[in-house]
GROMACS .gro file of C-alpha atoms in nm:
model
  352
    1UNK     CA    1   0.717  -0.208  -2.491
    2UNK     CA    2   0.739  -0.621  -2.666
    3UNK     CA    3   0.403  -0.763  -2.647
    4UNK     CA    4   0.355  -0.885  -2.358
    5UNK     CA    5   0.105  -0.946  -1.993
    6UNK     CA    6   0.222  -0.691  -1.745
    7UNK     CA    7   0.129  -0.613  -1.445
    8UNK     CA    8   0.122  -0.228  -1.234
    9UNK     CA    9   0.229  -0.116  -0.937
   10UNK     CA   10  -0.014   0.173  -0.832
   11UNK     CA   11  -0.363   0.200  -0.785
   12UNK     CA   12  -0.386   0.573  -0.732
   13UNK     CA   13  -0.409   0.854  -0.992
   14UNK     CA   14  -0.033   0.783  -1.112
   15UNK     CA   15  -0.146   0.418  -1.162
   16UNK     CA   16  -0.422   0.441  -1.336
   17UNK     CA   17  -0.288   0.745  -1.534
   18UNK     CA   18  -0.004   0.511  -1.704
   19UNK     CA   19  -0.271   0.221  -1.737
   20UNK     CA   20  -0.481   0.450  -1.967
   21UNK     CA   21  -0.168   0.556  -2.170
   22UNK     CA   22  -0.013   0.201  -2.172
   23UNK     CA   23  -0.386   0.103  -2.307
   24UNK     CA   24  -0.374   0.344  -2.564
   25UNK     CA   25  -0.058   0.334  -2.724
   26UNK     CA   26   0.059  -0.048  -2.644
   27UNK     CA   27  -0.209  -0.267  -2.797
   28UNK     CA   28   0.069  -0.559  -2.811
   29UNK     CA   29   0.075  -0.531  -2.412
   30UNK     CA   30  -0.217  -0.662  -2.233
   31UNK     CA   31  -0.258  -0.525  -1.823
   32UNK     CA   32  -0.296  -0.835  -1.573
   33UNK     CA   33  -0.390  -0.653  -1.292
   34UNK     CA   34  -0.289  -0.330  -1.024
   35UNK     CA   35  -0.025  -0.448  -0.733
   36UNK     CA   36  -0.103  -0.285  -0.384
   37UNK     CA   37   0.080  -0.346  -0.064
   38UNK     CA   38  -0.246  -0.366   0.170
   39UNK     CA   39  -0.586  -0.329   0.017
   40UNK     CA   40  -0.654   0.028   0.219
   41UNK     CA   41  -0.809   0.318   0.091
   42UNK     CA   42  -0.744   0.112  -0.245
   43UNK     CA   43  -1.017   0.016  -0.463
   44UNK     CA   44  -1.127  -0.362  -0.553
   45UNK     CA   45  -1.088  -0.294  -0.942
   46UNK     CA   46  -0.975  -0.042  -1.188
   47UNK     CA   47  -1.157  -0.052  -1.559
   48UNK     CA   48  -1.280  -0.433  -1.498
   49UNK     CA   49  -0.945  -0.506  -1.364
   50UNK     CA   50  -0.840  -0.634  -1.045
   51UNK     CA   51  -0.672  -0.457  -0.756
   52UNK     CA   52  -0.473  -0.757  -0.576
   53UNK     CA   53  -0.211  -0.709  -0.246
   54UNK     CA   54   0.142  -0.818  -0.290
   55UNK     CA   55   0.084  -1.102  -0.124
   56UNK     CA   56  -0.184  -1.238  -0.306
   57UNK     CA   57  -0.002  -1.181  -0.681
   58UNK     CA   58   0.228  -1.465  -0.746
   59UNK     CA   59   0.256  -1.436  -1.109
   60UNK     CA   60   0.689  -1.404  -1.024
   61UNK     CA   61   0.798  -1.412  -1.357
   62UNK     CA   62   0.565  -1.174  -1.532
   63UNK     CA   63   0.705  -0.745  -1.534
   64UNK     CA   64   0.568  -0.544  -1.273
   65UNK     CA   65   0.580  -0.096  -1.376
   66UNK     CA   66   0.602   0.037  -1.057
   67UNK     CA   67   0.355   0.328  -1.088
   68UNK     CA   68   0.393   0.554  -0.771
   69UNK     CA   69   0.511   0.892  -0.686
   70UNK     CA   70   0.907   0.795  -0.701
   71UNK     CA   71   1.025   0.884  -0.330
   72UNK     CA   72   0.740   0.540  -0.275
   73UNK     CA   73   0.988   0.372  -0.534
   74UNK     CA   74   1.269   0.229  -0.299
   75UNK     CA   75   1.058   0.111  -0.087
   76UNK     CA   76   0.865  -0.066  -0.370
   77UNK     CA   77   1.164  -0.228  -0.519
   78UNK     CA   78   1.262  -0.421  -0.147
   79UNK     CA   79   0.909  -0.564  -0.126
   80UNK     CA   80   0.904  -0.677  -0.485
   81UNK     CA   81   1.220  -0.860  -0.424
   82UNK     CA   82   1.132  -1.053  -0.070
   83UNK     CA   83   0.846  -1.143  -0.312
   84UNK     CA   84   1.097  -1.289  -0.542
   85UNK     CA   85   0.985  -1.041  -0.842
   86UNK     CA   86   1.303  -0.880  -1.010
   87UNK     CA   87   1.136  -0.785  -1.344
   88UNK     CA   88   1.044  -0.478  -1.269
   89UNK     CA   89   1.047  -0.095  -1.440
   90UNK     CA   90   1.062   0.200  -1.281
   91UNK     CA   91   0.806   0.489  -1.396
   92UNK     CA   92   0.979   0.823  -1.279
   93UNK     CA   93   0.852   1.167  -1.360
   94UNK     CA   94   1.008   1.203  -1.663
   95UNK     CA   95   0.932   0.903  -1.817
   96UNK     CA   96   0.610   0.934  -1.702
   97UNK     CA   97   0.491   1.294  -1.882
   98UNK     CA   98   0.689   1.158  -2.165
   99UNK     CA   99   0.402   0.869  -2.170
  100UNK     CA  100   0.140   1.123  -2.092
  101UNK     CA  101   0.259   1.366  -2.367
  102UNK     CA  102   0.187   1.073  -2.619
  103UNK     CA  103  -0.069   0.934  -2.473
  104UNK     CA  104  -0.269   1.319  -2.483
  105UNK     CA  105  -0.151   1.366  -2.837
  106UNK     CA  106  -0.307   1.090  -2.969
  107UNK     CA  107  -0.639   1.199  -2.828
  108UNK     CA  108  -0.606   1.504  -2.977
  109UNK     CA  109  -0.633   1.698  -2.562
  110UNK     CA  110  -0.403   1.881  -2.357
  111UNK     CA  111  -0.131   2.038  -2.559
  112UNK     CA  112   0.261   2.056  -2.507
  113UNK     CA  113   0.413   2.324  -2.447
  114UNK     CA  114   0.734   2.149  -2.669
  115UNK     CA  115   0.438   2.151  -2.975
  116UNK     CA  116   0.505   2.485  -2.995
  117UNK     CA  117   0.807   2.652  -3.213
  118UNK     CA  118   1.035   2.843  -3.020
  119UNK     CA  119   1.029   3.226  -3.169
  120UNK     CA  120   1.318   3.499  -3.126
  121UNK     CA  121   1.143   3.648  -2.843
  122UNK     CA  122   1.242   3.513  -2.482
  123UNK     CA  123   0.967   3.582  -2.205
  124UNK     CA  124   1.031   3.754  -1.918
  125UNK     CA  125   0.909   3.518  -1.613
  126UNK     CA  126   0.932   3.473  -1.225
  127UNK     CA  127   0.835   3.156  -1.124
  128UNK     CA  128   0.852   3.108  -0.698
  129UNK     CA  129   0.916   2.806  -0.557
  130UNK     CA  130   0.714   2.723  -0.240
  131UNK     CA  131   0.924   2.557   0.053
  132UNK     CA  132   0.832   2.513   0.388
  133UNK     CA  133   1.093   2.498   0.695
  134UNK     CA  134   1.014   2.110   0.795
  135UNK     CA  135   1.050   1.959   0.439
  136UNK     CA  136   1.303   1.695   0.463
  137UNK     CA  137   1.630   1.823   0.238
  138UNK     CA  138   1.689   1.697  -0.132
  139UNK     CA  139   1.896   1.450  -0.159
  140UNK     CA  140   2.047   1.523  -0.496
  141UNK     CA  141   2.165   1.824  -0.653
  142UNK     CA  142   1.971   2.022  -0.830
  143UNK     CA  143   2.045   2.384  -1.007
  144UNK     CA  144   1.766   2.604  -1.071
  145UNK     CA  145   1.776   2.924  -1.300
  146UNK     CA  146   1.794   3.236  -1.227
  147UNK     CA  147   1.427   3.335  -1.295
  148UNK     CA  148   1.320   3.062  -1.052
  149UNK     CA  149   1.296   3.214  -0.702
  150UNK     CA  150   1.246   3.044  -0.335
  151UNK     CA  151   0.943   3.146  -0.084
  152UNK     CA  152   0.902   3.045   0.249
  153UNK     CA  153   0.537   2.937   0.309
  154UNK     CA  154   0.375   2.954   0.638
  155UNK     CA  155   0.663   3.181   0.726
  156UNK     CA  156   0.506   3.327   1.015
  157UNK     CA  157   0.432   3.015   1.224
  158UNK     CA  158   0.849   2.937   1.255
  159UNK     CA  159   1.106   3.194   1.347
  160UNK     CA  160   1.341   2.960   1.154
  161UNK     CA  161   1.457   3.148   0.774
  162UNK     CA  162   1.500   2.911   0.501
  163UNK     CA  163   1.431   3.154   0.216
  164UNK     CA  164   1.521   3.568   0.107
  165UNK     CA  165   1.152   3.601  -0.039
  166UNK     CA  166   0.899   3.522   0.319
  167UNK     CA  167   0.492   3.494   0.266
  168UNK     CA  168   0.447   3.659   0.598
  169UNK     CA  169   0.567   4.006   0.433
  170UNK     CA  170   0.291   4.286   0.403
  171UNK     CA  171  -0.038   4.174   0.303
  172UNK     CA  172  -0.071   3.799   0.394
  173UNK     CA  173  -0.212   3.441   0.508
  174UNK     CA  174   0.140   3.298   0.584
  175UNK     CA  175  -0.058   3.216   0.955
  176UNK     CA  176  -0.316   2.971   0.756
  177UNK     CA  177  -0.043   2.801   0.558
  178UNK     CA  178  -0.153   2.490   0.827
  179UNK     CA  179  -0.475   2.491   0.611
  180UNK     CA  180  -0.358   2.645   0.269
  181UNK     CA  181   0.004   2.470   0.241
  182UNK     CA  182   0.175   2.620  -0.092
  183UNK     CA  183  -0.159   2.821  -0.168
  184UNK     CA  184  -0.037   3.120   0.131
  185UNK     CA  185   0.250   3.135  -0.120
  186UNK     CA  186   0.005   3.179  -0.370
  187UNK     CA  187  -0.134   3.470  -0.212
  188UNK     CA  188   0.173   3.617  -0.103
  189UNK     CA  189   0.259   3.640  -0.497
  190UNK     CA  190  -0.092   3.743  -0.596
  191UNK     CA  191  -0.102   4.083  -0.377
  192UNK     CA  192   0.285   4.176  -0.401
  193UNK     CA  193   0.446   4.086  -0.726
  194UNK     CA  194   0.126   4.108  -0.960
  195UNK     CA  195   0.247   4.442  -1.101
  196UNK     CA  196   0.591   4.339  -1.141
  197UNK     CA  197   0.755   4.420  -1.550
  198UNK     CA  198   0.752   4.015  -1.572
  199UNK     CA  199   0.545   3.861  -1.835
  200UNK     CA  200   0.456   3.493  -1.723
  201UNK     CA  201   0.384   3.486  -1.318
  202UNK     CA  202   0.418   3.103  -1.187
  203UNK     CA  203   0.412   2.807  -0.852
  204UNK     CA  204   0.650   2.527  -0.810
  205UNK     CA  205   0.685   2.331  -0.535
  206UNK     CA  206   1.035   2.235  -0.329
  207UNK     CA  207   0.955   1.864  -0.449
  208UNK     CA  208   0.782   1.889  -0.783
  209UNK     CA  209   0.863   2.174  -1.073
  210UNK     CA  210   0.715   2.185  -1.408
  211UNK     CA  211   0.981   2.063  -1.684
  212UNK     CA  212   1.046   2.398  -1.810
  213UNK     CA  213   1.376   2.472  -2.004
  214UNK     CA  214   1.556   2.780  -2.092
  215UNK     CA  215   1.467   2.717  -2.457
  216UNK     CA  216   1.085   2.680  -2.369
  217UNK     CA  217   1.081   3.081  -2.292
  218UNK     CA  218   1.126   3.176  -2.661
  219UNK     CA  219   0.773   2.950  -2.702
  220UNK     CA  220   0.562   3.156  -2.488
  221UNK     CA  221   0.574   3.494  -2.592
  222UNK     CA  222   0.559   3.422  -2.959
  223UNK     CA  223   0.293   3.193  -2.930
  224UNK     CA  224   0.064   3.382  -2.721
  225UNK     CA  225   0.039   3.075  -2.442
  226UNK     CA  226  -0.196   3.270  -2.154
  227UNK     CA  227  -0.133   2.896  -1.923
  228UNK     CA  228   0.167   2.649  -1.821
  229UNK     CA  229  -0.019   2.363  -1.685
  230UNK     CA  230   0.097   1.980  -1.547
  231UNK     CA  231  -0.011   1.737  -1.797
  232UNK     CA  232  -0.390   1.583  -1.587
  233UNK     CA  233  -0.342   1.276  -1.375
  234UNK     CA  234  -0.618   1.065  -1.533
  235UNK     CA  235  -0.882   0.949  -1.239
  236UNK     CA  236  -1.096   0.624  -1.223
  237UNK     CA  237  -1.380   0.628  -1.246
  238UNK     CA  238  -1.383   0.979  -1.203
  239UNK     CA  239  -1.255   1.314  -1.032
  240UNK     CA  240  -1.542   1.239  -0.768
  241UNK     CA  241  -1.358   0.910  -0.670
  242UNK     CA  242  -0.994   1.149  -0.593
  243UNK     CA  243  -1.131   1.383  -0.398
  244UNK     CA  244  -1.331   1.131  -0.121
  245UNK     CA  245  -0.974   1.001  -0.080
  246UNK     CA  246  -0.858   1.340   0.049
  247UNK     CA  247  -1.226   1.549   0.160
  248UNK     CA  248  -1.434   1.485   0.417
  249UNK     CA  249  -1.833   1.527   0.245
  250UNK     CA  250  -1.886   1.822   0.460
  251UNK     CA  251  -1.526   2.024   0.315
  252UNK     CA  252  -1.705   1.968  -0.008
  253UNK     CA  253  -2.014   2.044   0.051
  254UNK     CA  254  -1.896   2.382   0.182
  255UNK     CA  255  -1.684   2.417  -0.170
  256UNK     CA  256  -1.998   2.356  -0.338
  257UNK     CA  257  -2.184   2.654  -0.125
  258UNK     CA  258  -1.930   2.831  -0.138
  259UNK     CA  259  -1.877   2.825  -0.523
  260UNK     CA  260  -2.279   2.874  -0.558
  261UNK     CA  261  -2.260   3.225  -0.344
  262UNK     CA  262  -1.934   3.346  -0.511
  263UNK     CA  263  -1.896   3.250  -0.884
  264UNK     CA  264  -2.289   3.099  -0.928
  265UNK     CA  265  -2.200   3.021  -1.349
  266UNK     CA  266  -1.899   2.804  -1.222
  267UNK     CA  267  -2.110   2.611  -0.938
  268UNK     CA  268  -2.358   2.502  -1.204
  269UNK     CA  269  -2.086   2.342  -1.431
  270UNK     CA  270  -1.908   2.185  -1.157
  271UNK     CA  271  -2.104   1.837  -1.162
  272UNK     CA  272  -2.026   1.811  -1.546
  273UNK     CA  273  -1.646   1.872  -1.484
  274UNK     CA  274  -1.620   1.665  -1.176
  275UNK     CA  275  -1.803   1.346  -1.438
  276UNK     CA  276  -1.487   1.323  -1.622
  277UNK     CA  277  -1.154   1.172  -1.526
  278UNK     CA  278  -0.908   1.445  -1.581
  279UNK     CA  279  -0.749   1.635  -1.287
  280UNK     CA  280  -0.473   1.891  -1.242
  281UNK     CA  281  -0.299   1.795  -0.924
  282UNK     CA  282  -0.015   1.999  -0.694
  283UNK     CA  283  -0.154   2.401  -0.738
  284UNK     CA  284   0.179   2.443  -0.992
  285UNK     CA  285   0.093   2.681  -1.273
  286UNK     CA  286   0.262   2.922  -1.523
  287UNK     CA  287   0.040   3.195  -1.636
  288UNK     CA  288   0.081   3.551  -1.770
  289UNK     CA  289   0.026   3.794  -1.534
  290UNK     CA  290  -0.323   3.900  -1.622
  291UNK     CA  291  -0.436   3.558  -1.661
  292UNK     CA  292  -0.286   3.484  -1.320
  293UNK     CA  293  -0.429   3.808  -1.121
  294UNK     CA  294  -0.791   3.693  -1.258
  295UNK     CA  295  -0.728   3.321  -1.144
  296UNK     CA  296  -0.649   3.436  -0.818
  297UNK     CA  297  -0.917   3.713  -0.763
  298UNK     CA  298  -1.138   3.461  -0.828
  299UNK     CA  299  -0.962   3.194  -0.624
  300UNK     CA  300  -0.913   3.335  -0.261
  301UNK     CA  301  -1.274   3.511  -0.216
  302UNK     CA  302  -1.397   3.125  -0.267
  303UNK     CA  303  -1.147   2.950  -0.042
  304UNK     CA  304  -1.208   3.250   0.193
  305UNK     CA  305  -1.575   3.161   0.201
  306UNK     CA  306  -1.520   2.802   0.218
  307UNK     CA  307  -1.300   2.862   0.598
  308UNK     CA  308  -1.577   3.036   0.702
  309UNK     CA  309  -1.854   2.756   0.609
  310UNK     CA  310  -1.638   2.432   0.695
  311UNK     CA  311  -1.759   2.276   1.022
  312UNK     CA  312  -1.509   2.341   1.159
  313UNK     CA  313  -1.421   2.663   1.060
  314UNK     CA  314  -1.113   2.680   0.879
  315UNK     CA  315  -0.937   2.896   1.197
  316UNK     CA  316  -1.021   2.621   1.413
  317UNK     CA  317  -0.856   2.353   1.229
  318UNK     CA  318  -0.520   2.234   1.081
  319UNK     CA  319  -0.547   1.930   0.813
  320UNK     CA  320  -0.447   2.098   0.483
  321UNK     CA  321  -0.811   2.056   0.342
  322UNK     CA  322  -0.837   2.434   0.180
  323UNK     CA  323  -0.486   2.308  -0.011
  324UNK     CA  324  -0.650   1.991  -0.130
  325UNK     CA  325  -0.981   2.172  -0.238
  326UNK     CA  326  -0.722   2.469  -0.456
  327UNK     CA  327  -0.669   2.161  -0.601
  328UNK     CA  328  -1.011   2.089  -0.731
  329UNK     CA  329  -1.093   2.469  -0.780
  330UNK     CA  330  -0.814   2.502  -1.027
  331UNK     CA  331  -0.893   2.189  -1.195
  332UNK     CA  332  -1.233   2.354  -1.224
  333UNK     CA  333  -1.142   2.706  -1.341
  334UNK     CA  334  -0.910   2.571  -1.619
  335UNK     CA  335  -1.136   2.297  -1.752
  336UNK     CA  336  -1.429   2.564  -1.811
  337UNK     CA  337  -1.156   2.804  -1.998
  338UNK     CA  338  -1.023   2.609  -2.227
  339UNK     CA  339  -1.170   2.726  -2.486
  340UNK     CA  340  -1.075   3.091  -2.361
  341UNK     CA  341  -0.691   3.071  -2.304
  342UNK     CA  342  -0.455   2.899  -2.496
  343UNK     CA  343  -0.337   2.659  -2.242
  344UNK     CA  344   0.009   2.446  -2.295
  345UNK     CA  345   0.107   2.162  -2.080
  346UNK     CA  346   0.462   2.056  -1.947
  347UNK     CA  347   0.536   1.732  -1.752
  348UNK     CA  348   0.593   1.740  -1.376
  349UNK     CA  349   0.967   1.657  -1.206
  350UNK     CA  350   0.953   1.532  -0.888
  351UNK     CA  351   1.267   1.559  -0.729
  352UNK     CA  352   1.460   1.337  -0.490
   0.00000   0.00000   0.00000
């Protein structure tokens, strides 16, 4: 990046996620301000800077990184130009963890995966991809290996097939997927393939994968990584400030109750965790398999609790919320055992 003023597209946690890498590793390249279409749900400033709509940024001439989850992107792009703003860069996913992977290396957090030397021995791993029957097709073409597997979620509330592998098969909560989303996949892998001859046990989405390559398998094994996470999104000011975007107070309170009944030691730590920016987003995980088992054994007893002390209940309702708060659990479990597993991080492909 020249030295330059620039200005960002974004004001949400892929925003400010690039700001704080572009702050860190660009010193040349000063931030002018975060683009918005409508001020909504947005905030007024980000780190002393301000949050401005479209149509009230008429710097025309200065470059604008469009900072957004990339299927926003097109979209983007049309309303920059009736603007009359053609200078313009496009983050996508890749070029974004490569930022992130820099940006986390020079504070000295959040390991990659690619830091590790690939050994001789390759991992065994089964990684399922979540997909549910009214997600709008791909519009590229993509090929997955072999070891990565498709699951229908909320199987059960459709009697349309999209996938060999179904989470309404023996022991499940395909029928909650309204309220769960990828996390009844989750489950389904949790109590039927947890005593599978596989090493490394993992969650993608349809839409968003972790960047794992073929090559990356010889790094697990011989390095003894117990967790594949997505690099954080960074939050501002903190995770607090995410999660009113997407919880109603009373969803969290009942996390927080829940949490306090179930797993007491994590309850009291989760005010010092929730005080600091860094969040893992989207439920996606690689972990091996006894590392995965105890995730989710703790996990579903909590969500499980939580349905039963949302008002209202969690069988009365439909609005993803137990999905969103997985979210915040995991973010939670991880943070606290960091200094228990070795935990490796991988960027996050959203695809098109």
């Amino acid at each position: 990046m020249d030295n330059r003023t620039i200005a960002i597209y974004g004001a949400q946690m892929v925003a400010v996620s690039i700001y704080y890498a572009i702050k860190a590793l660009y010193t040349n390249v000063m931030v002018f301000c975060f683009i918005v279409k409508d001020d909504s749900g947005n905030p007024a400033s980000i780190d002393g800077l301000p949050v401005v709509t479209l149509e009230e940024f008429h710097e025309t001439n200065m470059k604008i990184i469009i900072a957004t989850p990339e299927n926003h992107h097109s979209f983007i792009i049309e309303d920059l130009k009736k603007h009359g703003i053609n200078n313009y860069q496009c983050m996508d996913s890749r070029t974004e963890a490569a930022l992130m992977e820099r940006y986390y290396n020079k504070m000295g957090v959040f390991p990659s995966l690619r830091s590790y030397m690939a050994g001789r021995q390759k991992a065994g791993i089964a990684i399922y991809m979540s997909k549910f029957y009214r997600d709008q097709p791909l519009q590229g073409e993509y090929h997955f290996p072999g070891w990565i597997c498709p699951i229908q979620a909320g199987a059960s509330l459709t009697d349309i097939c999209i996938a060999s592998v179904c989470d309404n098969e023996g022991e499940n909560i395909s029928e909650k997927n309204v309220n769960y989303c990828e996390l009844s996949s989750l489950y389904w892998i949790w109590k039927h393939e947890c005593e599978d001859c596989k090493d490394y046990i993992g969650l993608f989405h349809y839409r968003r994968v972790l960047d794992i390559q073929e090559e990356d398998l010889y790094r697990l094994k011989e390095n003894r990584i117990d967790v594949v996470l997505p690099y954080p999104t960074v939050c501002y000011p903190d995770i607090r400030a995410h999660h009113k975007r997407y919880l109603k107070d009373g969803d969290w309170d009942a996390m927080r109750r829940a949490l306090q009944e179930c797993a007491p030691s994590y309850a009291a730590r989760l005010p010092e965790i929730f005080s600091k920016q860094y969040f893992y987003n989207y439920n996606m995980f690689i972990a091996k398999r006894g590392v995965f088992k105890d995730y989710c054994n703790w996990l579903f007893p909590i969500l499980q609790k939580v349905e039963e002390l949302s008002v209202p209940k969690g069988k009365d309702r439909a609005d993803r919320y137990i999905g969103y708060l997985g979210e915040n659990l995991m973010t939670l479990y991880f943070m606290l055992h960091q200094k228990d597993y070795r935990i490796a991080h991988a960027g996050r492909r959203m695809l098109l």
